[in-house]
Coordinates of C-alpha atoms and ligand atoms in Angstrom, one line a residue:
M1 CA 79.3 76.1 -102.6
L2 CA 82.6 74.8 -101.6
E3 CA 84.3 78.1 -101.3
G4 CA 84.9 79.2 -97.8
I5 CA 85.4 75.8 -96.3
D6 CA 88.6 75.0 -94.8
M7 CA 89.6 71.5 -96.0
E8 CA 92.4 71.4 -93.1
R9 CA 89.6 71.7 -90.5
L10 CA 86.6 69.5 -91.8
P11 CA 84.6 67.8 -89.0
V12 CA 85.8 64.1 -88.8
H13 CA 82.3 62.7 -87.8
I14 CA 79.1 64.3 -88.9
A15 CA 75.8 63.0 -87.5
I16 CA 72.3 63.7 -88.9
I17 CA 68.8 63.5 -87.4
M18 CA 67.2 63.4 -90.7
D19 CA 63.7 65.0 -89.7
G20 CA 60.8 66.2 -91.7
N21 CA 60.1 63.7 -94.4
G22 CA 56.3 63.5 -93.4
R23 CA 55.9 67.2 -93.5
W24 CA 57.6 67.5 -96.8
A25 CA 55.2 65.2 -98.4
Q26 CA 52.2 66.7 -96.6
K27 CA 53.1 69.9 -98.1
K28 CA 53.0 68.6 -101.6
G29 CA 49.8 66.7 -100.9
L30 CA 51.6 63.5 -101.0
P31 CA 51.4 60.3 -98.8
R32 CA 53.8 60.5 -95.9
V33 CA 55.8 57.6 -97.2
R34 CA 56.8 59.4 -100.6
G35 CA 58.7 61.7 -98.0
H36 CA 60.8 59.1 -97.0
K37 CA 61.3 58.0 -100.5
A38 CA 62.6 61.4 -101.2
G39 CA 64.6 61.3 -98.2
M40 CA 66.4 58.1 -99.4
E41 CA 67.5 60.4 -102.3
A42 CA 68.8 62.9 -100.0
I43 CA 70.8 60.1 -98.3
R44 CA 72.5 59.2 -101.4
K45 CA 73.6 62.6 -102.2
T46 CA 74.9 63.4 -98.6
V47 CA 76.8 60.0 -98.6
K48 CA 78.4 60.8 -102.0
C49 CA 79.2 64.5 -100.9
C50 CA 80.7 63.4 -97.6
S51 CA 82.7 60.9 -99.3
D52 CA 84.0 63.2 -102.0
L53 CA 84.9 65.8 -99.3
G54 CA 87.1 63.2 -97.4
I55 CA 84.8 63.0 -94.3
K56 CA 85.8 60.1 -92.2
I57 CA 82.4 59.3 -90.7
L58 CA 78.9 60.1 -91.5
T59 CA 76.1 58.7 -89.1
V60 CA 72.3 58.9 -89.9
Y61 CA 69.4 58.4 -87.6
A62 CA 67.3 56.0 -89.8
F63 CA 65.0 54.3 -87.5
S64 CA 64.7 54.8 -83.8
T65 CA 63.7 52.3 -81.0
E66 CA 60.3 54.6 -80.8
N67 CA 59.6 54.8 -84.5
W68 CA 58.0 51.1 -84.1
K69 CA 55.0 53.1 -82.7
R70 CA 54.3 54.3 -86.1
P71 CA 51.5 52.8 -88.2
Q72 CA 52.4 49.3 -89.4
D73 CA 52.3 50.4 -93.1
E74 CA 54.8 53.0 -92.6
V75 CA 57.1 50.9 -90.6
N76 CA 56.8 48.2 -93.4
Y77 CA 57.6 50.8 -96.0
L78 CA 60.6 51.9 -94.0
M79 CA 61.9 48.6 -93.9
N80 CA 61.5 47.8 -97.6
L81 CA 63.1 51.2 -98.3
L82 CA 66.2 50.1 -96.5
V83 CA 66.3 46.9 -98.7
E84 CA 65.8 49.0 -101.8
Y85 CA 68.6 51.4 -100.8
M86 CA 71.1 48.5 -100.1
R87 CA 70.3 46.8 -103.4
K88 CA 70.4 50.0 -105.5
E89 CA 73.5 51.5 -103.7
V90 CA 75.7 49.0 -102.3
S91 CA 77.9 48.4 -105.6
S92 CA 78.4 52.1 -106.2
L93 CA 79.3 52.5 -102.2
H94 CA 81.6 49.6 -102.4
K95 CA 83.3 51.1 -105.4
N96 CA 83.6 54.6 -103.8
K97 CA 85.3 52.5 -100.7
V98 CA 82.6 53.4 -98.3
K99 CA 82.4 51.1 -95.3
I100 CA 78.7 50.4 -94.0
K101 CA 78.3 49.8 -90.3
L102 CA 75.0 49.5 -88.5
L103 CA 74.4 50.9 -85.0
G104 CA 71.6 49.3 -83.3
E105 CA 69.8 46.1 -82.7
I106 CA 69.5 44.1 -85.8
D107 CA 68.0 41.1 -84.3
I108 CA 64.3 42.2 -84.5
L109 CA 64.3 43.5 -87.9
P110 CA 62.3 41.8 -90.6
H111 CA 64.5 39.2 -92.1
Q112 CA 65.0 40.7 -95.5
T113 CA 66.0 44.1 -94.2
R114 CA 68.4 42.3 -91.8
R115 CA 69.8 40.2 -94.5
E116 CA 70.4 42.9 -97.0
I117 CA 72.2 45.0 -94.4
E118 CA 74.3 42.4 -93.2
E119 CA 75.5 41.5 -96.6
A120 CA 76.3 45.1 -97.2
V121 CA 78.2 45.4 -94.0
K122 CA 80.1 42.3 -94.8
L123 CA 80.8 43.3 -98.3
T124 CA 82.3 46.5 -97.4
K125 CA 84.0 45.9 -93.9
N126 CA 87.6 46.2 -95.2
N127 CA 86.9 49.6 -97.0
K128 CA 88.8 52.5 -96.1
G129 CA 86.8 55.5 -97.4
L130 CA 83.9 57.1 -95.7
Q131 CA 82.5 55.1 -92.7
F132 CA 78.5 55.2 -93.1
N133 CA 76.9 54.3 -89.9
I134 CA 73.2 53.6 -90.3
A135 CA 71.6 54.1 -86.6
L136 CA 68.8 51.7 -87.1
N137 CA 66.5 50.3 -84.3
Y138 CA 68.7 52.7 -82.4
G139 CA 68.2 54.4 -79.1
G140 CA 70.9 56.1 -77.1
R141 CA 69.6 54.9 -73.6
A142 CA 69.1 51.5 -74.8
E143 CA 72.7 51.4 -76.2
I144 CA 74.1 52.8 -72.8
L145 CA 72.1 50.1 -70.7
K146 CA 73.2 47.4 -73.2
A147 CA 77.0 48.6 -72.7
C148 CA 76.6 48.5 -69.0
K149 CA 75.3 45.0 -69.0
S150 CA 78.0 43.6 -71.2
L151 CA 80.6 45.4 -69.0
I152 CA 79.2 44.1 -66.0
Q153 CA 79.2 40.5 -67.4
D154 CA 83.0 41.2 -68.3
I155 CA 83.8 42.4 -64.9
Q156 CA 81.9 39.3 -63.2
N157 CA 83.6 36.9 -65.7
G158 CA 86.9 38.2 -64.6
N159 CA 87.7 39.4 -68.0
L160 CA 87.6 43.2 -66.9
D161 CA 89.0 44.8 -63.7
M162 CA 86.7 47.4 -62.6
N163 CA 89.6 49.9 -61.7
S164 CA 90.6 50.0 -65.3
V165 CA 86.9 51.2 -66.4
D166 CA 87.5 54.7 -67.7
E167 CA 85.5 56.7 -70.5
A168 CA 87.6 55.2 -73.3
V169 CA 86.9 51.6 -71.9
F170 CA 83.3 52.3 -71.7
S171 CA 82.9 53.7 -75.0
N172 CA 84.2 50.6 -76.4
Y173 CA 81.1 48.8 -75.2
L174 CA 79.0 51.2 -77.3
Y175 CA 77.9 50.4 -80.8
T176 CA 80.3 53.1 -82.2
G177 CA 83.3 51.2 -80.4
S178 CA 86.4 53.2 -80.7
D179 CA 85.1 55.6 -83.3
P180 CA 85.6 59.3 -82.6
D181 CA 82.6 60.9 -81.2
P182 CA 80.6 63.3 -83.7
D183 CA 81.9 66.8 -84.1
L184 CA 78.8 68.1 -85.5
I185 CA 75.2 66.7 -85.2
I186 CA 72.6 68.3 -87.5
R187 CA 68.9 68.0 -87.1
T188 CA 66.8 69.2 -90.3
S189 CA 63.1 70.5 -90.2
G190 CA 63.4 73.1 -87.3
E191 CA 63.0 70.8 -84.3
Q192 CA 65.4 71.3 -81.6
R193 CA 65.9 68.0 -79.8
I194 CA 68.4 65.2 -79.5
S195 CA 65.7 62.5 -79.4
N196 CA 67.7 59.8 -77.9
F197 CA 70.5 59.9 -80.6
L198 CA 74.0 59.5 -79.6
L199 CA 73.6 60.5 -76.0
W200 CA 77.2 59.6 -74.8
Q201 CA 79.0 60.3 -78.0
G202 CA 77.3 63.6 -78.6
A203 CA 78.5 65.2 -75.1
Y204 CA 80.6 67.9 -76.8
S205 CA 79.2 67.9 -80.4
E206 CA 78.2 71.0 -81.8
L207 CA 74.5 71.0 -82.5
L208 CA 73.2 72.7 -85.7
F209 CA 69.3 72.9 -86.2
I210 CA 68.1 73.9 -89.6
D211 CA 64.8 74.6 -90.9
R212 CA 65.2 72.8 -94.0
L213 CA 63.1 69.5 -94.2
W214 CA 65.4 66.4 -94.9
P215 CA 64.1 65.5 -98.4
D216 CA 65.4 69.2 -99.5
F217 CA 68.9 68.7 -97.8
D218 CA 71.6 68.8 -100.5
E219 CA 75.4 69.5 -101.1
N220 CA 74.8 73.1 -100.4
A221 CA 73.2 72.6 -97.2
L222 CA 76.0 70.4 -96.3
Y223 CA 78.8 72.9 -97.2
R224 CA 76.7 75.6 -95.1
A225 CA 76.6 73.5 -92.1
I226 CA 80.3 72.7 -92.4
K227 CA 81.1 76.5 -92.7
E228 CA 78.8 77.0 -89.7
Y229 CA 80.7 74.2 -87.7
Q230 CA 83.9 75.9 -88.6
S231 CA 82.9 79.4 -87.6
R232 CA 82.1 77.9 -84.0
N233 CA 84.6 78.1 -81.1
R234 CA 85.2 74.6 -79.5
R235 CA 86.5 74.8 -76.0
F236 CA 85.6 71.1 -74.6
G237 CA 84.9 73.0 -71.2
A238 CA 88.3 74.6 -71.2
L239 CA 89.2 78.3 -71.7
K240 CA 90.4 79.3 -75.3
Ligands
FPP1 C1 62.0 61.4 -90.2 O1 61.0 62.2 -90.8 C2 62.6 60.3 -90.9 C3 62.5 59.0 -90.5 C4 62.0 58.5 -89.3 C5 63.1 57.9 -91.4 C6 64.3 58.4 -92.1 C7 64.6 57.2 -93.0 C8 64.9 57.1 -94.3 C9 64.9 58.4 -95.2 C10 64.8 55.8 -94.9 C11 65.8 55.2 -95.6 C12 67.3 55.2 -94.7 C13 68.4 54.7 -95.4 C14 69.7 54.7 -94.5 C15 68.6 54.4 -96.6 P1 59.5 62.1 -90.2 O2 58.7 60.9 -90.8 O3 59.5 61.9 -88.6 O4 59.0 63.7 -90.5 P2 57.8 64.5 -90.0 O5 58.4 64.8 -88.7 O6 57.8 65.5 -90.9 O7 56.7 63.4 -89.6

């Protein structure tokens, strides 16, 4: 229920570790991939709900740099699911002014997945509504390392003065660029880990671990998460 949410103090940026698809399917006696399919539906609802609420940025962890270790069939299924999601959703996302952005290394994704995502990013790049970040082939440590390498390169090329490097300058080398850090990071399924997600950006994020499995996440679960966030006392290391 929306009731009880302070619309003046919404989190600007919500990030989600969508965990529990496999267990959801297993509990129902279905193959794991059916959990991912249901997880896609939960993404659709969450994007719509964030967009309707006026949240500025939603980031979802769709595929980590470690997820390649899963069985090939499951990896293929997830890559195809992304294609399906883009084909089905992109026109309605575009209509709703959603801007799609990719966080991660796109180069080694299967051709079709890459093409579909690149087209969606291109189509929606000037939209001013919800920014929907999809972390895909993403790892927080890899992101920081990549940022360090490009930063060093810029210093060596004489394009950047080392003395001017502060946290804001460094942040600009990350996939998230100048986007504000996540205010709230939600992980579903009861696991309490960050799993290499937004390591730099999440330094001061409120963390919320909920027991619900990702395919069961819906509008009410999001409203509850926002209310919990609003009940917290964020101090950023200072005193209140
Ligand atoms: C975690 O559940 C879920 C994933 C690794 C994949 C999430 C991806 C999607 C729902 C695909 C579509 C993405 C977009 C952006 C359209 P798990 O498999 O680790 O669950 P388990 O811990 O119960 O095994």
